[in-house]
PDB file of C-alpha atoms in Angstrom:
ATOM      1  CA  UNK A  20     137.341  69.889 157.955  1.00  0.00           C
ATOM      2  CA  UNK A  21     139.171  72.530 159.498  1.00  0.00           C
ATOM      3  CA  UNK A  22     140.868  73.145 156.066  1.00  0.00           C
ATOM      4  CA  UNK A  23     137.528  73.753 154.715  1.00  0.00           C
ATOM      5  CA  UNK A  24     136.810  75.995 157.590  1.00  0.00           C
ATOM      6  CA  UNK A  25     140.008  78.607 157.007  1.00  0.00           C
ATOM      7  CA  UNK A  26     137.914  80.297 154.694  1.00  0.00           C
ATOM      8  CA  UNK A  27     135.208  80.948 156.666  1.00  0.00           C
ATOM      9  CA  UNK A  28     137.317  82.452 159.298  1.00  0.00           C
ATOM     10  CA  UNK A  29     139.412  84.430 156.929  1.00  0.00           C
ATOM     11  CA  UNK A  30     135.852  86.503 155.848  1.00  0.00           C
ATOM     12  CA  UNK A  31     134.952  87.161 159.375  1.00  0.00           C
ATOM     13  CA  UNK A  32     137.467  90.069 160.291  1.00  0.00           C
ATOM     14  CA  UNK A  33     137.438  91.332 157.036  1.00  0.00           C
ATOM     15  CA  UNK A  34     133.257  91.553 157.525  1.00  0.00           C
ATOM     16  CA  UNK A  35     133.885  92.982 160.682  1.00  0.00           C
ATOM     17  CA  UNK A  36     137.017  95.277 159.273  1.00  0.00           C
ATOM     18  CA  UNK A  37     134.512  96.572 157.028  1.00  0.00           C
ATOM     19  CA  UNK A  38     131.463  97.473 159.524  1.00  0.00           C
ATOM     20  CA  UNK A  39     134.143  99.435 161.341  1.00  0.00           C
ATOM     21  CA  UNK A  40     135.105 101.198 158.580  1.00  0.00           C
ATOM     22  CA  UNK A  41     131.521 102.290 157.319  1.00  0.00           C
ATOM     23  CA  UNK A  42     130.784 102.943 160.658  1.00  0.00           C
ATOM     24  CA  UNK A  43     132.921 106.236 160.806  1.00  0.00           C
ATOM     25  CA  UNK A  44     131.646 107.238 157.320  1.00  0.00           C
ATOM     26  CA  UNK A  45     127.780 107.151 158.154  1.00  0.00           C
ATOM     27  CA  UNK A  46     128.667 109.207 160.890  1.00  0.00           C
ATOM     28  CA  UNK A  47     130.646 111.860 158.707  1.00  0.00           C
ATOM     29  CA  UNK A  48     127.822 111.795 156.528  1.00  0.00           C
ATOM     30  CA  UNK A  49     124.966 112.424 158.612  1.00  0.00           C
ATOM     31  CA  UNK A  50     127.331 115.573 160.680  1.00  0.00           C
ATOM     32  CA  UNK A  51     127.926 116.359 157.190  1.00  0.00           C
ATOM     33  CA  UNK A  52     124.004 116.783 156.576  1.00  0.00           C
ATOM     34  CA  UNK A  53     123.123 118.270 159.779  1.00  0.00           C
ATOM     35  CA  UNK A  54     126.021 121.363 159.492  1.00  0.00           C
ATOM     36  CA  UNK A  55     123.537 123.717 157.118  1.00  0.00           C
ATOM     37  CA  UNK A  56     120.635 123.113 159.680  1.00  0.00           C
ATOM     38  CA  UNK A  57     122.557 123.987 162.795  1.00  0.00           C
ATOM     39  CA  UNK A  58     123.921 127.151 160.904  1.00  0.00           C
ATOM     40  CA  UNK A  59     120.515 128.055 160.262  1.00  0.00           C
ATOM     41  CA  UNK A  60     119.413 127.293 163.809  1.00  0.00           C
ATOM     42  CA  UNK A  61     122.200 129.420 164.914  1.00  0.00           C
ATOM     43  CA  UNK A  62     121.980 132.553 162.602  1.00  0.00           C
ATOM     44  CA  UNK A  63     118.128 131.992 163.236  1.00  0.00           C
ATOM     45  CA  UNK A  64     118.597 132.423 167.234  1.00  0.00           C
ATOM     46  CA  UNK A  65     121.176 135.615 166.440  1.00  0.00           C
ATOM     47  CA  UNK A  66     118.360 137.162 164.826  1.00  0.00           C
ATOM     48  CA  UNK A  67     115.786 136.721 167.972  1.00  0.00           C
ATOM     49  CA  UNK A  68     118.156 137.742 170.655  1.00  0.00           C
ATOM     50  CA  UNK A  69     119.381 141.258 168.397  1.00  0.00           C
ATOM     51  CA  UNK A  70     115.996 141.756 167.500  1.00  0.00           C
ATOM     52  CA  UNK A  71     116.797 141.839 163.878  1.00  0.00           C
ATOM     53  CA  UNK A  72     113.283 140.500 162.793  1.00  0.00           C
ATOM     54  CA  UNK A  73     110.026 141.604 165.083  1.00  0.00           C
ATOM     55  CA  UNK A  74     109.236 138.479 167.068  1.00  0.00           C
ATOM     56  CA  UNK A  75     106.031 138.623 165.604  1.00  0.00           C
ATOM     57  CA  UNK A  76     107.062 137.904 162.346  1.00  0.00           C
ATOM     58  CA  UNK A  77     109.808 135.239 163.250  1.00  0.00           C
ATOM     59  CA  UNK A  78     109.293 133.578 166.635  1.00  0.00           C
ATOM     60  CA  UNK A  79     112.254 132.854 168.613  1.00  0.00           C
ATOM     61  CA  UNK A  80     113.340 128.955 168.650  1.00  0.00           C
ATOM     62  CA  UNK A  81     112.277 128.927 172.001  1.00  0.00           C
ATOM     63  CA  UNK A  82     108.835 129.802 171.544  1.00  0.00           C
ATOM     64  CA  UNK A  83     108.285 127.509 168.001  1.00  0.00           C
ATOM     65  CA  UNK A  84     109.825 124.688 170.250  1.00  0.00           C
ATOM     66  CA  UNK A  85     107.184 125.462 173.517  1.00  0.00           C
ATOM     67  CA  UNK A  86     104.540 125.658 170.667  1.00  0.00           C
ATOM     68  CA  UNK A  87     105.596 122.597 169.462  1.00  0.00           C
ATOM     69  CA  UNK A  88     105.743 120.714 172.528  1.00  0.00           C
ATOM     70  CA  UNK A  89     102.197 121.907 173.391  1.00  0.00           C
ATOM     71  CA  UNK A  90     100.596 120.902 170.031  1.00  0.00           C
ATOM     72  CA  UNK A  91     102.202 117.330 171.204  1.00  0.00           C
ATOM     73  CA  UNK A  92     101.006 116.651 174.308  1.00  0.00           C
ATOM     74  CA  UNK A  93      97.522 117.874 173.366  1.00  0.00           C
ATOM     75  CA  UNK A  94      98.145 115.194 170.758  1.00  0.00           C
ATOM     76  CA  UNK A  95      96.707 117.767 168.170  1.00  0.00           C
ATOM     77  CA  UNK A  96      99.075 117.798 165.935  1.00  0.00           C
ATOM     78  CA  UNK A  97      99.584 113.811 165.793  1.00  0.00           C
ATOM     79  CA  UNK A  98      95.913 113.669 164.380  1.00  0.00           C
ATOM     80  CA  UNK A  99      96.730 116.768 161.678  1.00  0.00           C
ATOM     81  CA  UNK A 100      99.582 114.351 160.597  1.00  0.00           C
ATOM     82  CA  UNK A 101      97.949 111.538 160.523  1.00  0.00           C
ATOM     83  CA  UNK A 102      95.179 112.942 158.224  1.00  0.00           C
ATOM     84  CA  UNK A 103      97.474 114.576 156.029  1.00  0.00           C
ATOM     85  CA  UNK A 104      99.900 111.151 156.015  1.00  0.00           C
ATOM     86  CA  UNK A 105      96.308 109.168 154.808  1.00  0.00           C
ATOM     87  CA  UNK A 106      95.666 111.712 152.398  1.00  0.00           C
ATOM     88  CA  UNK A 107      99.480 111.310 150.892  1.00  0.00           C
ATOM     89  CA  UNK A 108      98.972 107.805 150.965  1.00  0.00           C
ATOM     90  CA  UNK A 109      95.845 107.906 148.985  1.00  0.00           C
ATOM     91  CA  UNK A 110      97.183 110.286 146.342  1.00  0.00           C
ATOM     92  CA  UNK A 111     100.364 108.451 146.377  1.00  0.00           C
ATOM     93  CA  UNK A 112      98.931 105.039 145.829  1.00  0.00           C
ATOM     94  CA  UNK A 113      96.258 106.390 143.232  1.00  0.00           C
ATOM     95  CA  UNK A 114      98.901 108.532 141.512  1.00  0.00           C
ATOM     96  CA  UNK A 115     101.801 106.090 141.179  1.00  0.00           C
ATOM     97  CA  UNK A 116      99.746 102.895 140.026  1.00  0.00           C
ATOM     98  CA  UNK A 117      97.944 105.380 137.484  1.00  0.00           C
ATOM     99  CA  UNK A 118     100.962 107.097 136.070  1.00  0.00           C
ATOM    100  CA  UNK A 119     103.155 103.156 135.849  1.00  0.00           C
ATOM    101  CA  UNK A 120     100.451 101.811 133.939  1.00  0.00           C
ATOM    102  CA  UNK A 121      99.841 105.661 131.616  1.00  0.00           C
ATOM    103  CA  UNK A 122     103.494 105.556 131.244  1.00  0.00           C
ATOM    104  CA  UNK A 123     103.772 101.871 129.977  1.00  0.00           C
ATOM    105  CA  UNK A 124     101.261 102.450 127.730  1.00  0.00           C
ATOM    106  CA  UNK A 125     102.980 105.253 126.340  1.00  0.00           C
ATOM    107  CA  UNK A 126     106.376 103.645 126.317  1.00  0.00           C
ATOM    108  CA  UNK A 127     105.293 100.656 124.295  1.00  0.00           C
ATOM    109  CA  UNK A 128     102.319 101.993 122.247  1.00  0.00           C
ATOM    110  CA  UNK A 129     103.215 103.762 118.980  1.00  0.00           C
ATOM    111  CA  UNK A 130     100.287 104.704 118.500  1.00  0.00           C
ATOM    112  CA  UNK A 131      99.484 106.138 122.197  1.00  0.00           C
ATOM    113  CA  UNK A 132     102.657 107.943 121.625  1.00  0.00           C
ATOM    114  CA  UNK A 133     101.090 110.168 118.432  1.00  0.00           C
ATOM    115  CA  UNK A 134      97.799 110.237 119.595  1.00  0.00           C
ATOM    116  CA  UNK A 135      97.500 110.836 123.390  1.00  0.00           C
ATOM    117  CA  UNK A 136     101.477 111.473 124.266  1.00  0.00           C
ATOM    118  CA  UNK A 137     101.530 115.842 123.109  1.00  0.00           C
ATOM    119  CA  UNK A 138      97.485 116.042 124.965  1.00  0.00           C
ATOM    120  CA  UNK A 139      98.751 114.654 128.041  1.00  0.00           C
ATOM    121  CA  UNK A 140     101.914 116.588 127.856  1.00  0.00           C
ATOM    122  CA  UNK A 141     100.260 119.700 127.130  1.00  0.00           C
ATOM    123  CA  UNK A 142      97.247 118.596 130.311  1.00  0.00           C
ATOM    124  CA  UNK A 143     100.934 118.418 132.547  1.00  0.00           C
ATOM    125  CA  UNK A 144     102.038 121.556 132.027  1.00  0.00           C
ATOM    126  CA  UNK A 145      99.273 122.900 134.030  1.00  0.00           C
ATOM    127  CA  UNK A 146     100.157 123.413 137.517  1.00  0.00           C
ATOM    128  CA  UNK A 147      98.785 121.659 139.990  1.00  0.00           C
ATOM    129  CA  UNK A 148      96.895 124.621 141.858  1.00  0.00           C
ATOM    130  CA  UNK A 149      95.572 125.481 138.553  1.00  0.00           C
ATOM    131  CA  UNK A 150      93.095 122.495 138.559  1.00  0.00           C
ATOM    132  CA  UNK A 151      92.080 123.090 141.998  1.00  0.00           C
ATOM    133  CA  UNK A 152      88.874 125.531 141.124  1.00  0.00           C
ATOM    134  CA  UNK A 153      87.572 123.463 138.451  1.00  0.00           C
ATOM    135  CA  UNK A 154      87.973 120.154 141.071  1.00  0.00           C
ATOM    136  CA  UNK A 155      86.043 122.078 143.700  1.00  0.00           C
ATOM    137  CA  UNK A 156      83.073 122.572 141.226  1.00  0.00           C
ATOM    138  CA  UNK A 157      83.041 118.845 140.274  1.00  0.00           C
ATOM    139  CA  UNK A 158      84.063 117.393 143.511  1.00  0.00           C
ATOM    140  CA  UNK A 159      83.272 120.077 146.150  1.00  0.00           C
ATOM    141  CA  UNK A 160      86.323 120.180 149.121  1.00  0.00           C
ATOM    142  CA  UNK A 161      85.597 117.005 150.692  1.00  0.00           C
ATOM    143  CA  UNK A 162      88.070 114.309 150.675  1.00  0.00           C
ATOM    144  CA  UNK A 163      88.019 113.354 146.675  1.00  0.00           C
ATOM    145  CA  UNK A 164      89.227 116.881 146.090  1.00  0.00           C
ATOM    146  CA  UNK A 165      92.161 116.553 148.572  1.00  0.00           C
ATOM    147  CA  UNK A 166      93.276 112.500 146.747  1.00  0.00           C
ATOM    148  CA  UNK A 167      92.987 113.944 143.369  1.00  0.00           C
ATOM    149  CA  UNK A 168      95.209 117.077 143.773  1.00  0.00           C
ATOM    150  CA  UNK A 169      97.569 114.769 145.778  1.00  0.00           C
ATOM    151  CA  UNK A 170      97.070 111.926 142.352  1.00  0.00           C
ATOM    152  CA  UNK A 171      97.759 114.661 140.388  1.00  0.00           C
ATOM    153  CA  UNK A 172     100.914 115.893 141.817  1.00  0.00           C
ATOM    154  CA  UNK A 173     102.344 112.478 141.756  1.00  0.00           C
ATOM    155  CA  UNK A 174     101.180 111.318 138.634  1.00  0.00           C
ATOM    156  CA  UNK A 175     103.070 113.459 136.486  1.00  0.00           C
ATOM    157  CA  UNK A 176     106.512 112.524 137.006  1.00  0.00           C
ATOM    158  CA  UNK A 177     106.061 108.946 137.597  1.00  0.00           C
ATOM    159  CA  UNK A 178     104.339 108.900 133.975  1.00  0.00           C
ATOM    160  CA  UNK A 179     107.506 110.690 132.660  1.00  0.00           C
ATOM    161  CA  UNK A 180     109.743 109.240 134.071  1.00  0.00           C
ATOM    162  CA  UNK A 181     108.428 105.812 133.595  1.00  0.00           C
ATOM    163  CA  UNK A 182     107.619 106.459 129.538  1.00  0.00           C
ATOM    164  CA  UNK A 183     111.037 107.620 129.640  1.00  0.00           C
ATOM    165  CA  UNK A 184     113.045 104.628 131.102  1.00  0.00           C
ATOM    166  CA  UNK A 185     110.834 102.326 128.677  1.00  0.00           C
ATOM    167  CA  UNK A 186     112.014 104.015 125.508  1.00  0.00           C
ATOM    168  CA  UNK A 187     115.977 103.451 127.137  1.00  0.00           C
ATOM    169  CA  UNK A 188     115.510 100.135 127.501  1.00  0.00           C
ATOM    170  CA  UNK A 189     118.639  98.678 124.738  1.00  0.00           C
ATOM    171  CA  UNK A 190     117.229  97.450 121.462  1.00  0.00           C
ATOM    172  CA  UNK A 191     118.453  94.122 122.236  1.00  0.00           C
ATOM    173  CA  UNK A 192     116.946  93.377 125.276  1.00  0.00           C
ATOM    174  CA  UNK A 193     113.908  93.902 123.050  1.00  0.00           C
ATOM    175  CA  UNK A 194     115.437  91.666 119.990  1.00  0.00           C
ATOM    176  CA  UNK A 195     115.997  88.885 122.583  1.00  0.00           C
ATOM    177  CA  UNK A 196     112.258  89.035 123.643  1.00  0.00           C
ATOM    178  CA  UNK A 197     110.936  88.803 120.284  1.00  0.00           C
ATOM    179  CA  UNK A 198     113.512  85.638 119.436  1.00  0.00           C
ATOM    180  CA  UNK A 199     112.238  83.725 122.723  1.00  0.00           C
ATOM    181  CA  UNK A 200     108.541  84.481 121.990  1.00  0.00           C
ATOM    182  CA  UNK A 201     107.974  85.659 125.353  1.00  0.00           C
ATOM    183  CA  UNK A 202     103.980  86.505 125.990  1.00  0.00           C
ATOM    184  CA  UNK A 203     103.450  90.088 126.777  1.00  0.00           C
ATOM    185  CA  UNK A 204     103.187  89.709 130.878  1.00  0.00           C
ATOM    186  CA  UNK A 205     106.080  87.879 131.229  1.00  0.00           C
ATOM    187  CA  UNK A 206     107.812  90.314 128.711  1.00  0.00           C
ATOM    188  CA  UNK A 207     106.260  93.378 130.937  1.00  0.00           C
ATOM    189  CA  UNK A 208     107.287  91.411 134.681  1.00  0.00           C
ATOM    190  CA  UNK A 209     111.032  89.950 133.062  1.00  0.00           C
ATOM    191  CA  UNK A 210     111.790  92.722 130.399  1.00  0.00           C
ATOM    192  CA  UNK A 211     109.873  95.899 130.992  1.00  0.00           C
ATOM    193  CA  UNK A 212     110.036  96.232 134.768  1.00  0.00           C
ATOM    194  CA  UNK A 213     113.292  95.736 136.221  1.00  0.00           C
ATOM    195  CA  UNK A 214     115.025  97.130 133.014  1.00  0.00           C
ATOM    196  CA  UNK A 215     113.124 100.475 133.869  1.00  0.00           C
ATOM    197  CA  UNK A 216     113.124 100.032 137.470  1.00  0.00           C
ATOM    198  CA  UNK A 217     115.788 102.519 138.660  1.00  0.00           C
ATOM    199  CA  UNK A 218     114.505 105.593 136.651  1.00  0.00           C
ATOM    200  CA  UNK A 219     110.690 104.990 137.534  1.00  0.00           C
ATOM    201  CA  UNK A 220     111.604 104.838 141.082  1.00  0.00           C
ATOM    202  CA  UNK A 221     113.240 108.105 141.102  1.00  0.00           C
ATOM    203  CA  UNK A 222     109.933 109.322 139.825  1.00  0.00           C
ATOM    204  CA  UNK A 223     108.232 108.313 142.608  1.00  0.00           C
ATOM    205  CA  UNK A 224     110.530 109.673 144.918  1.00  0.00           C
ATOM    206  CA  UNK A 225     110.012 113.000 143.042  1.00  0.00           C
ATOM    207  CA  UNK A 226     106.316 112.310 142.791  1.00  0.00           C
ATOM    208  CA  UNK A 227     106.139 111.992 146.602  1.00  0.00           C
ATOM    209  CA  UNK A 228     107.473 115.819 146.760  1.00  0.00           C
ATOM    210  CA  UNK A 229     105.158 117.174 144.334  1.00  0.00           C
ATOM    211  CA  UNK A 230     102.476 115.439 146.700  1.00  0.00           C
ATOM    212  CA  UNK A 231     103.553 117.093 149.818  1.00  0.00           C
ATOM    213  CA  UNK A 232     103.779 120.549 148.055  1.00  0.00           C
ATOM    214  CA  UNK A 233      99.919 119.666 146.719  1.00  0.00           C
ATOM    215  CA  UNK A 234      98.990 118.343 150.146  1.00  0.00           C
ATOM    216  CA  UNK A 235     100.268 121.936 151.946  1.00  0.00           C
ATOM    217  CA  UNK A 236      98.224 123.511 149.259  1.00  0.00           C
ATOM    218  CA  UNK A 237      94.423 121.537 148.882  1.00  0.00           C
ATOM    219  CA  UNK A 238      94.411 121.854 152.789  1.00  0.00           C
ATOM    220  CA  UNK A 239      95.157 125.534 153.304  1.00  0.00           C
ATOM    221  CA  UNK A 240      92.630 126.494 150.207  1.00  0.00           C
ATOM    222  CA  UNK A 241      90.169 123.595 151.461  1.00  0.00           C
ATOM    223  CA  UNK A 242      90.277 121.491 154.557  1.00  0.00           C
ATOM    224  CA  UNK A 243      89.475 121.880 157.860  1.00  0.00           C
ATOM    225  CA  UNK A 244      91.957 119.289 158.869  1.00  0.00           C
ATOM    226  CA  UNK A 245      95.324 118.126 158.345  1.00  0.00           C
ATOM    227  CA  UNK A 246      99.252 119.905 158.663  1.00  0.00           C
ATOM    228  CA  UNK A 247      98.237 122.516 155.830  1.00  0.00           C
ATOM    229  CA  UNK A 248      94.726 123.794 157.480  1.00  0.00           C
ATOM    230  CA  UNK A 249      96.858 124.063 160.830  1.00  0.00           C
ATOM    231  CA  UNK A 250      99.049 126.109 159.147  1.00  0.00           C
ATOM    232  CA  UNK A 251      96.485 129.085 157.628  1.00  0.00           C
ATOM    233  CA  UNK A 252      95.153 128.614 160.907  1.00  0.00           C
ATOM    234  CA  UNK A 253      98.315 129.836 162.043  1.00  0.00           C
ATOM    235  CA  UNK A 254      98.830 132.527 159.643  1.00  0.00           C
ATOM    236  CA  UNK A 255      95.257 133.756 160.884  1.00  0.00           C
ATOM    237  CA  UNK A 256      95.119 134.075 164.279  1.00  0.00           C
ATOM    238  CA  UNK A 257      98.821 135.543 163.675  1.00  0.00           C
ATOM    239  CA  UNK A 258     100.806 133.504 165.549  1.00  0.00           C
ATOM    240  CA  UNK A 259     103.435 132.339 163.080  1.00  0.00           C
ATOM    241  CA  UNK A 260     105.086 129.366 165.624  1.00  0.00           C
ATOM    242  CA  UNK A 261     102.295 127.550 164.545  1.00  0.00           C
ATOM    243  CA  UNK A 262     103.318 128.078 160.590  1.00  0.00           C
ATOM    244  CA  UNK A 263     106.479 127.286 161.354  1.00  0.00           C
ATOM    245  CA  UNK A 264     105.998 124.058 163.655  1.00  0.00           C
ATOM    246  CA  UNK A 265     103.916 122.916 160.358  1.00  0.00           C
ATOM    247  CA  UNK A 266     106.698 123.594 158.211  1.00  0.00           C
ATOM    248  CA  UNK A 267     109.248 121.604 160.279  1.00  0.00           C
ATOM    249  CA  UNK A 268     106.935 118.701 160.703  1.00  0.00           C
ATOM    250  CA  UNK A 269     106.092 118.663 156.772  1.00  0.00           C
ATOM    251  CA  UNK A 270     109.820 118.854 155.958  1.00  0.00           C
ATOM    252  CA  UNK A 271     111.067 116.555 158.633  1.00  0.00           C
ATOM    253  CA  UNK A 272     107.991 113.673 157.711  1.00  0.00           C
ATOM    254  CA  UNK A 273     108.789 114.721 153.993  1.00  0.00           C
ATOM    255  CA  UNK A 274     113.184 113.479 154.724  1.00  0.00           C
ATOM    256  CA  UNK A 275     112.157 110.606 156.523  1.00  0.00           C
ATOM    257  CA  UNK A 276     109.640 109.281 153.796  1.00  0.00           C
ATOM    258  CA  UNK A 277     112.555 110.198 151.297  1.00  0.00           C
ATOM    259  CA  UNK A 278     115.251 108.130 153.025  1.00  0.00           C
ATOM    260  CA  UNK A 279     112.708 105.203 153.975  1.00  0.00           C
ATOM    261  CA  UNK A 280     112.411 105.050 150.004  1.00  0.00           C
ATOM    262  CA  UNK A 281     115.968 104.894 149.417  1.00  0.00           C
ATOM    263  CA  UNK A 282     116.106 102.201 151.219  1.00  0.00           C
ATOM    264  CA  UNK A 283     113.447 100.589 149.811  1.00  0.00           C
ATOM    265  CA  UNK A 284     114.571 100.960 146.740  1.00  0.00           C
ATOM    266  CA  UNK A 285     117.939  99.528 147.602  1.00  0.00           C
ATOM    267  CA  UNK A 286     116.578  96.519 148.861  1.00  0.00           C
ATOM    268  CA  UNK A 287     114.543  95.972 145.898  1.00  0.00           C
ATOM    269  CA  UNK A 288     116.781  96.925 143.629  1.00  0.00           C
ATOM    270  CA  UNK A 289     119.689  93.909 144.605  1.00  0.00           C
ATOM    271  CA  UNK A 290     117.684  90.987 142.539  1.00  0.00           C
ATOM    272  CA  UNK A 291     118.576  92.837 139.552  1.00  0.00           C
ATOM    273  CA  UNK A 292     121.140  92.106 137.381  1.00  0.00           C
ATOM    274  CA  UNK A 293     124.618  93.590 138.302  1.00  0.00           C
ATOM    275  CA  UNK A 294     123.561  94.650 141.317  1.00  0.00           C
ATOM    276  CA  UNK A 295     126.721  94.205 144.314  1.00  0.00           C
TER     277      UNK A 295
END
């Protein structure tokens, strides 16, 4: 038995050899990602004490961060947030499931791909804020308008990128599905999916930018709540350490959705084949 043990206790200091190791690394990394912000921070506070920019145009730090700290013990902006976070998650939810199941269609159908494929492309390359008028007159600015322009935004790249990774798929992964007669939803859940699954989740990741960018947007032009309408709220009583408190909140909520995605997708992504 304690033969069959050795190996056992030969993995456990090279396990714990290795946390040590990554341990430095992560740190690297994330001093690594913080060394543009704190330049910024720094060249940003240069510029308030020399006077370079009026202070009513850029705040000092000191004032965004007192505005900031007010708008969070009046809990204010914790309910903008979490009305703009619903509205994302809406959009997000209608937009991905919609664009998967557009793109799949358009990956495997021939004849989706010379029929409806060059409209939808040519529907795409409208902007986003370009459909906003024409969803006010159908929808008005209540909260369909907000989910749609949020849809919209994501749908897009999800559906390209997902039509995309289906047409990569090798031609005989698809050979070996035709030999074994497999029926079209286990084909699509075996085959389809986790062949295409690293591409189409990058184009959610991308489609969950796009839907903060149309998020900042539907609210300023039509809300009376959320991060967005706090920011032209800002911008109009003129006091731009509001508009900049929004931004920071949008961008840090934006990076922390990002990396909670990465790992997601890692963790998903470790029942596929070849994965370490």
């Amino acid at each position: 038995m304690a033969v069959l043990n050795r190996p056992a206790a030969h993995g456990r200091p090279a396990q714990a050899a290795a946390r040590q190791t990554a341990t430095p690394t992560r740190v690297r990394h994330v001093l690594q990602a913080l060394a543009l912000p704190a330049l910024l921070l720094l060249l940003w506070q240069v510029s308030a004490v020399n006077q370079w920019v009026s202070p009513q145009i850029l705040p000092t730090p000191q004032r965004v961060l007192a505005t900031f700290t007010e708008l969070l013990l009046s809990g204010e902006i914790f309910e903008h947030l979490r009305i703009s976070l619903q509205r994302i998650a809406s959009g997000l939810l209608l937009g991905g499931v919609s664009g998967l199941a557009i793109g799949i269609w358009l990956g495997t159908s021939a004849w989706a791909r010379r029929y409806v494929e060059p409209t939808l492309v040519a529907l795409f390359s409208v902007p986003t804020l370009g459909w906003i008028p024409i969803l006010i007159l159908i929808f008005g600015i209540e909260e369909t308008l907000k989910i749609l322009v949020i849809a919209k935004a994501v749908l897009v790249p999800v559906v390209l990128h997902a039509t995309r990774a289906i047409r990569q798929i090798p031609q005989s992964y698809i050979e070996a599905a035709r030999v074994l007669r497999l029926r079209p939803w286990t084909r699509l859940t075996r085959l389809t999916l986790p062949a295409c699954f690293p591409v189409v989740f990058s184009g959610f990741r991308l489609g969950l930018s796009h839907a903060f960018i149309a998020l900042v947007v539907v609210e300023m032009l039509a809300a009376t709540e959320g991060i967005g309408y706090m920011m032209v709220w800002g911008r109009t009583l003129f006091q731009l350490d509001i508009v900049i408190v929004g931004i920071l909140v949008v961008g840090v909520v934006g990076f922390s959705l990002d990396v909670a995605l990465r790992q997601l997708e890692r963790r998903i992504g470790r029942w596929q084949p070849g994965h370490d």
